[in-house]
Amino acid sequence: MHLLIYFTLLLFLFIQASSATTDTLLAGQALAVNDKLISNNGRYALGFFEKNSSKPSQDTTSWYLGIWFNTVPKFTSAWVANRDKPIKNTTSLELTISQDGNLVILNQSTKSIVWSTQANITTKNTTVVLLSSGNLILANSSNSSEVLWQSFDHPTDTLLPGAKLGWDKVTGLNRRLVSWKNLIDPATGVYCDRLDPSGVGQFLLTPLNSSIPYWSTGVWNGKSFAAVPEMAGSDLFLTTTFVHNDQEKYMILNLVDETTVTRNVVDISGQSKQFIWSEGSQDWTMIYAQPKAPCDVYAICGPFTICNDNVFPYCTCMEGFSIASPEDWELEDRTSGCSRNTLLDCISNKSITNTTDKFYSVPCVKLPQNAPEVEAAASASECAQVCLSNCSCTAYSFNDDRCCTWHDELFNIRAQQCSGTTTGETLYVRVSAKDYNRLKNKRKDIVIGVAIGAGLFALILLIMILRIKRKSSGHIPDGVRGFNGIIAFGFSDLQRATNKFTDKLGAGSFGAVFKGFIDESIAVAVKRLDGAYQGEKQFRAEVSSIGTIQHINLVKLVGFCCEGSKRLLVYEYMSNSSLDVHLFRINSTTLNWTARYQIALGVARGLAYLHESCRDCIIHCDIKPENILLDGSFTPKIADFGMAKLLGREYSRVITTMRGTVGYLAPEWIAGVAITPKVDVYSYGMVLLEIISGRRNSCAPSSSCGNLDVYFPVHAAHKLLEGEVGSLVDQMLHADVNLDEAELACKVACWCIQDDEFHRPTMGEVVQILEGRVEIGMPPVPRLLQAMAGSSHSP
Ligand SMILES: *[C@@H]1O[C@H](CO)[C@@H](O)[C@H](O)[C@H]1NC(C)=O
Ligand SMILES: *[C@@H]1O[C@H](CO)[C@@H](O)[C@H](O)[C@H]1NC(C)=O
Ligand SMILES: *[C@@H]1O[C@H](CO)[C@@H](O)[C@H](O)[C@H]1NC(C)=O
Ligand SMILES: *[C@@H]1O[C@H](CO)[C@@H](O)[C@H](O)[C@H]1NC(C)=O
Ligand SMILES: *[C@@H]1O[C@H](CO)[C@@H](O)[C@H](O)[C@H]1NC(C)=O
Ligand SMILES: *[C@@H]1O[C@H](CO)[C@@H](O)[C@H](O)[C@H]1NC(C)=O
Ligand SMILES: *[C@@H]1O[C@H](CO)[C@@H](O)[C@H](O)[C@H]1NC(C)=O
Ligand SMILES: *[C@@H]1O[C@H](CO)[C@@H](O)[C@H](O)[C@H]1NC(C)=O
Ligand SMILES: *[C@@H]1O[C@H](CO)[C@@H](O)[C@H](O)[C@H]1NC(C)=O
Ligand SMILES: *[C@@H]1O[C@H](CO)[C@@H](O)[C@H](O)[C@H]1NC(C)=O
Ligand SMILES: *[C@@H]1O[C@H](CO)[C@@H](O)[C@H](O)[C@H]1NC(C)=O
């Protein structure tokens, strides 16, 4: 008898437990904090999840009711019920259907309602179902097609396939996406993706509090939105439909292949992004991002900042200002921007007539368009006086005889790329006398840097002009523009373009590279990938993803080919070949010191961008002179990035079995521990030494590449300590070298090749050091390298 009861109990428990895997919650049932509903196809789950605050001081854990991707190991939410009302204590909480028929989060001990669907229901008998589309519905129990409330009508930051974005004219419902507050806080953030409220058939990205768009999709033309033909143009993954009738006006994305796991979000960066889950790399792959330039997003860096699309981090404080809340910046919430180091005199002393405040010039910027013009001021000094006489005035400009002033917080200042002909605009920012004097002293040191920078900008300009020319050349034979303007070529196109793969440029780590021409005039480099790689869908997704990564110091992907088992990549052609040719090859023209320093800086910028600009950090894994290409003006461009994603699991095998590049591999590769961006920092350090010395580090002793019998990196670290940098520099330069820069470069290189990755700088720090913005100490001799070189080689 007892046994029977026990059995019944067991059976009951079993039923209870298995009820956790249902997709339905009936009246009278409850879901505990650790339970979840799972959609019939297993794709989505509904339940409680926690987020921990990164601020250790605060009470740390917040709980949310939400829907997430159940098959994705990296927790990713698709919907949050109580985004602005986090739950701090889950004791005696449950999810249930209340007396009035609504789905509620109930506090059992007080019987109080923490959250409710708040639908206007007359039937009391309702049922909750998590559908296979990820839509959570509350329906009439007697008629499940009578939906009383659905999560698709109340989206947070994510649009799932099959969900509508836009208006229901009958109910007045406006479905829009609003970004999270920061990386870990789902609270209502700053940016909104919505249907144009003025009635035009397009979608806008706007700040939440304003209807002024910083980006729009352009008008629906029956097939696609004007500004983003690729949204629908490539129906590889999703089709876009726009519906406008008497009752409704909305956009809907539908899956081409039901098995694709994808999401569209308005990100905290203010961009609209489409991601696809990649089984190969076990990560989300971004296949679409608009607006492309981060600085196009309204007030993205917050007040008193300068946004620069070509560097990373792209937000910096104006001089005389500091990050207001470093903790928030860390989580990519920059709404508080930067604040003054010293309060303005007109505020602290309340004297306007006698203020000691000064203006500090910020040259070479692009100013926001909406500044009020001050008619009265006819000269720059009058303009300054107008601004000085009002304490709320924080900046002025005087360009083309127009005096503009800005009041209170200053937003949307962008860095320009200036050169002899493009000067940009100059902004005069009001600072306290104390900050002004400090900045004036600092600026003297920067002048050199600016001179170098100007040269670089000239190159950038040239490249931009070339790019525009290339674009306007129009017709691409048989190629189809996919996502992000990447062209899908047929194999026969590329055979023709490369003259049947005759002009071989080199044999890279992943396959041979050939020169070709598209449109009979545009030179390209076509890489034929060896071996059997990812399936077609995956490959296309990764190609689209790489296409979104664009930087002056990264080789641009122009197109690809994916036919049968054939996989090819088409890149822009670099007329000056790769760095190794110029450094090591006899008979090559010697790169002068300035060029070398700019190459070192450019490569560092490119790597910093890869590591830090995209949230899903890209580790290059194979930095070496052969992968640093030089364009017509010797601007360095890193090649072969993103290969890890393209090749999936195949990749690490390819990398670690490559013997040729062993001299650049960090010790972690051999130790078999997790790989971080610091492996690239190590390889960069090795390359930097080679740039300085003009010889291979990994030369066998007594070979032609030098008369030293010491492993060069170890030798360099010792010479640096002895203060003899001059002896390390390439003799081909005949001592025509900026020794300060050479010493700085040597220090950076030796820090980069430290055994312990935590001792190495980040690439972002390397950029700052080489730009002379951050000081650096003397590095110790890397012990592992010294040991490897052998004690007999130590000086
Ligand atoms: C949050 O913190 C708690 C306790 O410190 C920990 O058990 C939990 O795993 C953390 N959750 C997340 C999502 O990091
Ligand atoms: C949550 O509330 C219960 C009951 O009020 C209390 O005993 C418990 O300590 C609380 N937990 C936390 C983490 O505050
Ligand atoms: C539920 O009620 C208890 C007792 O009043 C309280 O301690 C707890 O914080 C409440 N939980 C929530 C989530 O409101
Ligand atoms: C709820 O529905 C009733 C009947 O349909 C209607 O009269 C009432 O105005 C509605 N209330 C709200 C808040 O929508
Ligand atoms: C729920 O469905 C039943 C059966 O179809 C119907 O009688 C009832 O009116 C419905 N309730 C509401 C609120 O429409
Ligand atoms: C709710 O509806 C279901 C299905 O129609 C029925 O079995 C159940 O008895 C109803 N419950 C109540 C409380 O009316
Ligand atoms: C169920 O609801 C749908 C949608 O409201 C309605 O069209 C249908 O007639 C209903 N069926 C019954 C049996 O009431
Ligand atoms: C939007 O406006 C509300 C109320 O005016 C304000 O509380 C909120 O901080 C504003 N948000 C932003 C991002 O400006
Ligand atoms: C303004 O106030 C600061 C201290 O707040 C003082 O040192 C300074 O002399 C004052 N300047 C003038 C012009 O009064
Ligand atoms: C302006 O400065 C002068 C000299 O420093 C001083 O005599 C005068 O009182 C100041 N006026 C005001 C309004 O502060
Ligand atoms: C300063 O300028 C602001 C903005 O133009 C204006 O509202 C304010 O009245 C001015 N204050 C004075 C004292 O002129």
CSV table of N, CA and C in Angstrom, one decimal, residues 469-589:
chain,number,residue,atom,x,y,z
A,469,LYS,N,35.5,56.4,-57.8
A,469,LYS,CA,35.6,56.1,-59.2
A,469,LYS,C,35.2,54.7,-59.6
A,470,ARG,N,35.7,53.8,-58.7
A,470,ARG,CA,35.4,52.4,-59.0
A,470,ARG,C,33.9,52.1,-58.9
A,471,LYS,N,33.3,52.8,-57.9
A,471,LYS,CA,31.8,52.5,-57.8
A,471,LYS,C,31.1,53.0,-59.1
A,472,SER,N,31.5,54.2,-59.6
A,472,SER,CA,30.8,54.8,-60.7
A,472,SER,C,31.0,54.0,-62.0
A,473,SER,N,32.0,53.1,-62.0
A,473,SER,CA,32.3,52.4,-63.2
A,473,SER,C,31.2,51.4,-63.5
A,474,GLY,N,30.3,51.2,-62.6
A,474,GLY,CA,29.0,50.6,-62.9
A,474,GLY,C,29.0,49.1,-63.1
A,475,HIS,N,28.7,48.7,-64.3
A,475,HIS,CA,28.3,47.3,-64.6
A,475,HIS,C,29.3,46.3,-64.1
A,476,ILE,N,28.8,45.3,-63.4
A,476,ILE,CA,29.6,44.1,-63.0
A,476,ILE,C,29.0,42.9,-63.7
A,477,PRO,N,29.8,42.2,-64.5
A,477,PRO,CA,29.2,41.2,-65.3
A,477,PRO,C,28.7,40.0,-64.5
A,478,ASP,N,27.5,39.7,-64.6
A,478,ASP,CA,26.9,38.5,-64.0
A,478,ASP,C,26.9,38.5,-62.5
A,479,GLY,N,27.6,39.4,-61.9
A,479,GLY,CA,27.7,39.5,-60.4
A,479,GLY,C,26.4,39.9,-59.9
A,480,VAL,N,26.0,39.4,-58.7
A,480,VAL,CA,24.8,39.9,-58.0
A,480,VAL,C,25.2,40.5,-56.7
A,481,ARG,N,24.8,41.7,-56.5
A,481,ARG,CA,25.1,42.3,-55.2
A,481,ARG,C,24.3,41.7,-54.1
A,482,GLY,N,25.0,41.2,-53.1
A,482,GLY,CA,24.3,40.6,-52.0
A,482,GLY,C,24.2,41.6,-50.8
A,483,PHE,N,24.2,41.1,-49.6
A,483,PHE,CA,24.2,41.9,-48.4
A,483,PHE,C,25.5,42.8,-48.4
A,484,ASN,N,25.4,44.0,-48.0
A,484,ASN,CA,26.5,44.9,-47.8
A,484,ASN,C,27.3,45.1,-49.0
A,485,GLY,N,26.7,45.0,-50.2
A,485,GLY,CA,27.4,45.4,-51.4
A,485,GLY,C,28.4,44.4,-51.8
A,486,ILE,N,28.5,43.2,-51.2
A,486,ILE,CA,29.4,42.2,-51.6
A,486,ILE,C,28.9,41.5,-52.9
A,487,ILE,N,29.7,41.3,-53.9
A,487,ILE,CA,29.2,40.8,-55.1
A,487,ILE,C,29.3,39.2,-55.1
A,488,ALA,N,28.3,38.6,-55.5
A,488,ALA,CA,28.3,37.1,-55.7
A,488,ALA,C,28.7,36.8,-57.1
A,489,PHE,N,29.9,36.3,-57.3
A,489,PHE,CA,30.3,36.0,-58.7
A,489,PHE,C,30.0,34.5,-59.0
A,490,GLY,N,29.8,34.3,-60.3
A,490,GLY,CA,29.8,32.9,-60.8
A,490,GLY,C,31.2,32.4,-61.0
A,491,PHE,N,31.4,31.1,-61.0
A,491,PHE,CA,32.8,30.6,-61.1
A,491,PHE,C,33.4,31.0,-62.5
A,492,SER,N,32.5,31.0,-63.5
A,492,SER,CA,33.0,31.3,-64.8
A,492,SER,C,33.4,32.8,-64.9
A,493,ASP,N,32.7,33.6,-64.2
A,493,ASP,CA,33.1,35.1,-64.2
A,493,ASP,C,34.5,35.2,-63.7
A,494,LEU,N,34.8,34.5,-62.6
A,494,LEU,CA,36.2,34.6,-62.0
A,494,LEU,C,37.2,33.9,-62.9
A,495,GLN,N,36.8,32.9,-63.6
A,495,GLN,CA,37.8,32.2,-64.5
A,495,GLN,C,38.2,33.2,-65.6
A,496,ARG,N,37.1,33.9,-66.1
A,496,ARG,CA,37.4,34.9,-67.1
A,496,ARG,C,38.2,36.1,-66.6
A,497,ALA,N,37.8,36.5,-65.4
A,497,ALA,CA,38.5,37.7,-64.8
A,497,ALA,C,39.9,37.4,-64.5
A,498,THR,N,40.3,36.2,-64.2
A,498,THR,CA,41.7,35.9,-63.9
A,498,THR,C,42.4,35.2,-65.0
A,499,ASN,N,41.8,35.3,-66.2
A,499,ASN,CA,42.3,34.6,-67.4
A,499,ASN,C,42.7,33.2,-67.0
A,500,LYS,N,41.7,32.4,-66.5
A,500,LYS,CA,41.8,31.0,-66.1
A,500,LYS,C,42.9,30.8,-65.1
A,501,PHE,N,43.0,31.7,-64.1
A,501,PHE,CA,43.9,31.6,-63.0
A,501,PHE,C,45.4,31.5,-63.5
A,502,THR,N,45.8,32.4,-64.2
A,502,THR,CA,47.2,32.3,-64.8
A,502,THR,C,48.1,33.2,-64.0
A,503,ASP,N,47.7,34.4,-63.6
A,503,ASP,CA,48.6,35.4,-62.9
A,503,ASP,C,48.6,35.1,-61.4
A,504,LYS,N,49.5,34.3,-61.0
A,504,LYS,CA,49.5,33.9,-59.5
A,504,LYS,C,50.2,35.0,-58.7
A,505,LEU,N,49.6,35.5,-57.7
A,505,LEU,CA,50.2,36.5,-56.9
A,505,LEU,C,51.0,35.9,-55.7
A,506,GLY,N,50.5,34.8,-55.3
A,506,GLY,CA,51.1,34.1,-54.1
A,506,GLY,C,50.3,33.0,-53.7
A,507,ALA,N,50.9,32.2,-52.7
A,507,ALA,CA,50.2,31.1,-52.1
A,507,ALA,C,50.0,31.4,-50.7
A,508,GLY,N,48.8,31.8,-50.3
A,508,GLY,CA,48.6,32.2,-48.9
A,508,GLY,C,48.4,30.9,-48.0
A,509,SER,N,48.0,31.1,-46.8
A,509,SER,CA,47.8,30.0,-45.9
A,509,SER,C,46.6,29.1,-46.3
A,510,PHE,N,45.7,29.7,-47.0
A,510,PHE,CA,44.5,29.0,-47.2
A,510,PHE,C,44.2,28.7,-48.7
A,511,GLY,N,45.1,29.1,-49.5
A,511,GLY,CA,45.0,28.8,-50.9
A,511,GLY,C,45.7,29.9,-51.8
A,512,ALA,N,45.8,29.6,-53.0
A,512,ALA,CA,46.5,30.5,-53.9
A,512,ALA,C,45.7,31.7,-54.3
A,513,VAL,N,46.5,32.8,-54.6
A,513,VAL,CA,45.8,34.1,-54.9
A,513,VAL,C,46.2,34.5,-56.3
A,514,PHE,N,45.2,34.9,-57.1
A,514,PHE,CA,45.5,35.3,-58.5
A,514,PHE,C,45.0,36.7,-58.7
A,515,LYS,N,45.7,37.3,-59.7
A,515,LYS,CA,45.3,38.7,-60.1
A,515,LYS,C,44.2,38.6,-61.2
A,516,GLY,N,43.3,39.5,-61.1
A,516,GLY,CA,42.3,39.5,-62.1
A,516,GLY,C,41.7,40.9,-62.4
A,517,PHE,N,40.8,41.0,-63.3
A,517,PHE,CA,40.2,42.3,-63.6
A,517,PHE,C,38.7,42.1,-63.7
A,518,ILE,N,37.9,42.9,-63.0
A,518,ILE,CA,36.5,42.8,-63.2
A,518,ILE,C,36.1,44.1,-64.0
A,519,ASP,N,35.1,44.0,-64.8
A,519,ASP,CA,34.8,45.1,-65.7
A,519,ASP,C,35.9,45.5,-66.6
A,520,GLU,N,36.8,44.6,-66.8
A,520,GLU,CA,38.0,44.8,-67.7
A,520,GLU,C,39.0,45.9,-67.2
A,521,SER,N,38.7,46.5,-66.0
A,521,SER,CA,39.6,47.5,-65.6
A,521,SER,C,39.9,47.5,-64.1
A,522,ILE,N,39.1,47.0,-63.3
A,522,ILE,CA,39.3,47.1,-61.9
A,522,ILE,C,40.1,45.9,-61.5
A,523,ALA,N,41.3,46.1,-61.0
A,523,ALA,CA,42.2,45.0,-60.6
A,523,ALA,C,41.7,44.4,-59.2
A,524,VAL,N,41.7,43.1,-59.2
A,524,VAL,CA,41.3,42.4,-58.0
A,524,VAL,C,42.2,41.3,-57.7
A,525,ALA,N,42.2,40.8,-56.4
A,525,ALA,CA,43.0,39.6,-56.1
A,525,ALA,C,42.0,38.5,-55.7
A,526,VAL,N,42.1,37.4,-56.4
A,526,VAL,CA,41.1,36.3,-56.2
A,526,VAL,C,41.8,35.2,-55.4
A,527,LYS,N,41.2,34.9,-54.3
A,527,LYS,CA,41.8,33.8,-53.5
A,527,LYS,C,40.9,32.6,-53.6
A,528,ARG,N,41.6,31.5,-54.0
A,528,ARG,CA,40.9,30.2,-54.2
A,528,ARG,C,41.1,29.4,-53.0
A,529,LEU,N,40.1,29.2,-52.1
A,529,LEU,CA,40.2,28.5,-50.9
A,529,LEU,C,40.4,27.0,-51.2
A,530,ASP,N,41.3,26.4,-50.5
A,530,ASP,CA,41.6,24.9,-50.7
A,530,ASP,C,40.6,24.1,-49.8
A,531,GLY,N,40.5,22.9,-50.1
A,531,GLY,CA,39.8,21.9,-49.2
A,531,GLY,C,38.3,22.1,-49.2
A,532,ALA,N,37.7,21.3,-48.4
A,532,ALA,CA,36.3,21.3,-48.3
A,532,ALA,C,35.9,22.1,-47.1
A,533,TYR,N,35.2,23.2,-47.3
A,533,TYR,CA,34.9,24.1,-46.2
A,533,TYR,C,33.4,24.0,-45.9
A,534,GLN,N,32.9,25.1,-45.3
A,534,GLN,CA,31.5,25.1,-44.8
A,534,GLN,C,30.5,25.0,-45.9
A,535,GLY,N,29.3,24.6,-45.5
A,535,GLY,CA,28.2,24.6,-46.5
A,535,GLY,C,27.9,25.9,-47.0
A,536,GLU,N,27.1,26.0,-48.1
A,536,GLU,CA,26.9,27.2,-48.8
A,536,GLU,C,26.2,28.3,-47.9
A,537,LYS,N,25.2,27.9,-47.2
A,537,LYS,CA,24.5,28.9,-46.4
A,537,LYS,C,25.4,29.6,-45.4
A,538,GLN,N,26.2,28.7,-44.7
A,538,GLN,CA,27.1,29.2,-43.7
A,538,GLN,C,28.1,30.1,-44.3
A,539,PHE,N,28.7,29.7,-45.5
A,539,PHE,CA,29.7,30.4,-46.1
A,539,PHE,C,29.2,31.8,-46.5
A,540,ARG,N,28.0,31.9,-47.1
A,540,ARG,CA,27.4,33.1,-47.5
A,540,ARG,C,27.2,34.1,-46.3
A,541,ALA,N,26.8,33.5,-45.2
A,541,ALA,CA,26.5,34.3,-44.0
A,541,ALA,C,27.8,34.9,-43.5
A,542,GLU,N,28.9,34.1,-43.5
A,542,GLU,CA,30.2,34.6,-43.0
A,542,GLU,C,30.8,35.6,-43.9
A,543,VAL,N,30.6,35.4,-45.2
A,543,VAL,CA,31.0,36.4,-46.2
A,543,VAL,C,30.3,37.7,-46.0
A,544,SER,N,29.0,37.7,-45.8
A,544,SER,CA,28.3,38.9,-45.5
A,544,SER,C,28.8,39.6,-44.3
A,545,SER,N,29.1,38.8,-43.3
A,545,SER,CA,29.6,39.3,-42.0
A,545,SER,C,31.0,40.0,-42.2
A,546,ILE,N,31.9,39.4,-42.9
A,546,ILE,CA,33.2,40.0,-43.2
A,546,ILE,C,33.0,41.3,-44.0
A,547,GLY,N,32.0,41.3,-44.8
A,547,GLY,CA,31.7,42.5,-45.6
A,547,GLY,C,31.3,43.7,-44.8
A,548,THR,N,30.8,43.5,-43.6
A,548,THR,CA,30.5,44.6,-42.7
A,548,THR,C,31.7,45.2,-42.0
A,549,ILE,N,32.8,44.5,-42.1
A,549,ILE,CA,34.0,45.0,-41.4
A,549,ILE,C,34.8,45.8,-42.3
A,550,GLN,N,34.8,47.1,-42.2
A,550,GLN,CA,35.5,48.0,-43.1
A,550,GLN,C,36.3,49.0,-42.4
A,551,HIS,N,37.6,49.1,-42.8
A,551,HIS,CA,38.5,50.0,-42.1
A,551,HIS,C,39.6,50.3,-43.1
A,552,ILE,N,40.1,51.5,-43.0
A,552,ILE,CA,41.2,51.9,-44.0
A,552,ILE,C,42.4,50.9,-43.9
A,553,ASN,N,42.6,50.3,-42.8
A,553,ASN,CA,43.8,49.4,-42.7
A,553,ASN,C,43.4,47.9,-42.8
A,554,LEU,N,42.3,47.6,-43.4
A,554,LEU,CA,41.9,46.3,-43.6
A,554,LEU,C,41.6,46.1,-45.1
A,555,VAL,N,42.1,45.0,-45.7
A,555,VAL,CA,41.8,44.8,-47.1
A,555,VAL,C,40.3,44.6,-47.3
A,556,LYS,N,39.8,45.3,-48.3
A,556,LYS,CA,38.3,45.2,-48.5
A,556,LYS,C,37.9,44.0,-49.3
A,557,LEU,N,36.9,43.3,-48.8
A,557,LEU,CA,36.3,42.2,-49.5
A,557,LEU,C,35.4,42.7,-50.6
A,558,VAL,N,35.6,42.4,-51.8
A,558,VAL,CA,34.7,42.9,-52.9
A,558,VAL,C,33.6,41.9,-53.2
A,559,GLY,N,34.0,40.6,-53.2
A,559,GLY,CA,33.0,39.6,-53.6
A,559,GLY,C,33.4,38.2,-53.3
A,560,PHE,N,32.6,37.3,-53.7
A,560,PHE,CA,32.9,35.9,-53.4
A,560,PHE,C,32.3,35.0,-54.5
A,561,CYS,N,32.7,33.8,-54.4
A,561,CYS,CA,32.0,32.8,-55.3
A,561,CYS,C,31.8,31.5,-54.5
A,562,CYS,N,30.6,30.9,-54.7
A,562,CYS,CA,30.3,29.8,-53.9
A,562,CYS,C,29.4,28.9,-54.8
A,563,GLU,N,30.1,28.0,-55.5
A,563,GLU,CA,29.4,27.1,-56.4
A,563,GLU,C,29.9,25.7,-56.2
A,564,GLY,N,28.9,24.8,-55.9
A,564,GLY,CA,29.3,23.4,-55.6
A,564,GLY,C,30.3,23.4,-54.5
A,565,SER,N,31.4,22.8,-54.7
A,565,SER,CA,32.4,22.8,-53.6
A,565,SER,C,33.4,23.9,-53.7
A,566,LYS,N,33.2,24.8,-54.7
A,566,LYS,CA,34.2,25.8,-54.9
A,566,LYS,C,33.9,27.0,-54.0
A,567,ARG,N,35.0,27.5,-53.4
A,567,ARG,CA,34.9,28.7,-52.5
A,567,ARG,C,36.0,29.7,-52.9
A,568,LEU,N,35.6,30.9,-53.4
A,568,LEU,CA,36.6,31.9,-53.7
A,568,LEU,C,36.2,33.2,-53.1
A,569,LEU,N,37.3,34.0,-52.8
A,569,LEU,CA,37.1,35.3,-52.2
A,569,LEU,C,37.7,36.3,-53.2
A,570,VAL,N,37.1,37.5,-53.4
A,570,VAL,CA,37.6,38.5,-54.3
A,570,VAL,C,37.9,39.7,-53.4
A,571,TYR,N,39.1,40.2,-53.4
A,571,TYR,CA,39.6,41.3,-52.7
A,571,TYR,C,40.0,42.5,-53.6
A,572,GLU,N,40.1,43.7,-53.0
A,572,GLU,CA,40.7,44.8,-53.7
A,572,GLU,C,42.2,44.4,-53.9
A,573,TYR,N,42.7,44.9,-55.1
A,573,TYR,CA,44.1,44.6,-55.4
A,573,TYR,C,45.0,45.6,-54.8
A,574,MET,N,46.1,45.1,-54.3
A,574,MET,CA,47.1,46.0,-53.6
A,574,MET,C,48.4,46.1,-54.5
A,575,SER,N,48.6,47.2,-55.1
A,575,SER,CA,49.7,47.3,-56.1
A,575,SER,C,51.1,47.2,-55.5
A,576,ASN,N,51.2,47.4,-54.2
A,576,ASN,CA,52.6,47.3,-53.7
A,576,ASN,C,52.9,46.1,-52.9
A,577,SER,N,52.1,45.0,-53.2
A,577,SER,CA,52.4,43.7,-52.7
A,577,SER,C,52.4,43.7,-51.2
A,578,SER,N,53.1,42.8,-50.6
A,578,SER,CA,53.1,42.6,-49.1
A,578,SER,C,54.3,43.2,-48.5
A,579,LEU,N,54.3,43.3,-47.2
A,579,LEU,CA,55.3,44.0,-46.4
A,579,LEU,C,56.6,43.2,-46.5
A,580,ASP,N,56.6,41.9,-46.5
A,580,ASP,CA,57.8,41.1,-46.5
A,580,ASP,C,58.7,41.4,-47.7
A,581,VAL,N,58.0,41.7,-48.9
A,581,VAL,CA,58.7,42.0,-50.1
A,581,VAL,C,59.6,43.2,-49.9
A,582,HIS,N,59.1,44.2,-49.2
A,582,HIS,CA,59.8,45.4,-49.0
A,582,HIS,C,60.9,45.3,-47.9
A,583,LEU,N,60.6,44.5,-46.9
A,583,LEU,CA,61.5,44.4,-45.8
A,583,LEU,C,62.7,43.5,-46.1
A,584,PHE,N,62.4,42.4,-46.7
A,584,PHE,CA,63.4,41.3,-46.7
A,584,PHE,C,64.0,41.1,-48.1
A,585,ARG,N,63.3,41.4,-49.1
A,585,ARG,CA,63.8,41.0,-50.4
A,585,ARG,C,65.0,41.9,-50.9
A,586,ILE,N,66.0,41.2,-51.3
A,586,ILE,CA,67.2,42.0,-51.8
A,586,ILE,C,66.7,42.6,-53.1
A,587,ASN,N,67.2,43.8,-53.4
A,587,ASN,CA,66.9,44.5,-54.6
A,587,ASN,C,65.6,45.3,-54.5
A,588,SER,N,64.9,45.2,-53.4
A,588,SER,CA,63.6,45.9,-53.3
A,588,SER,C,64.0,47.3,-52.8
A,589,THR,N,63.2,48.3,-53.1
A,589,THR,CA,63.5,49.7,-52.6
A,589,THR,C,63.3,49.7,-51.1
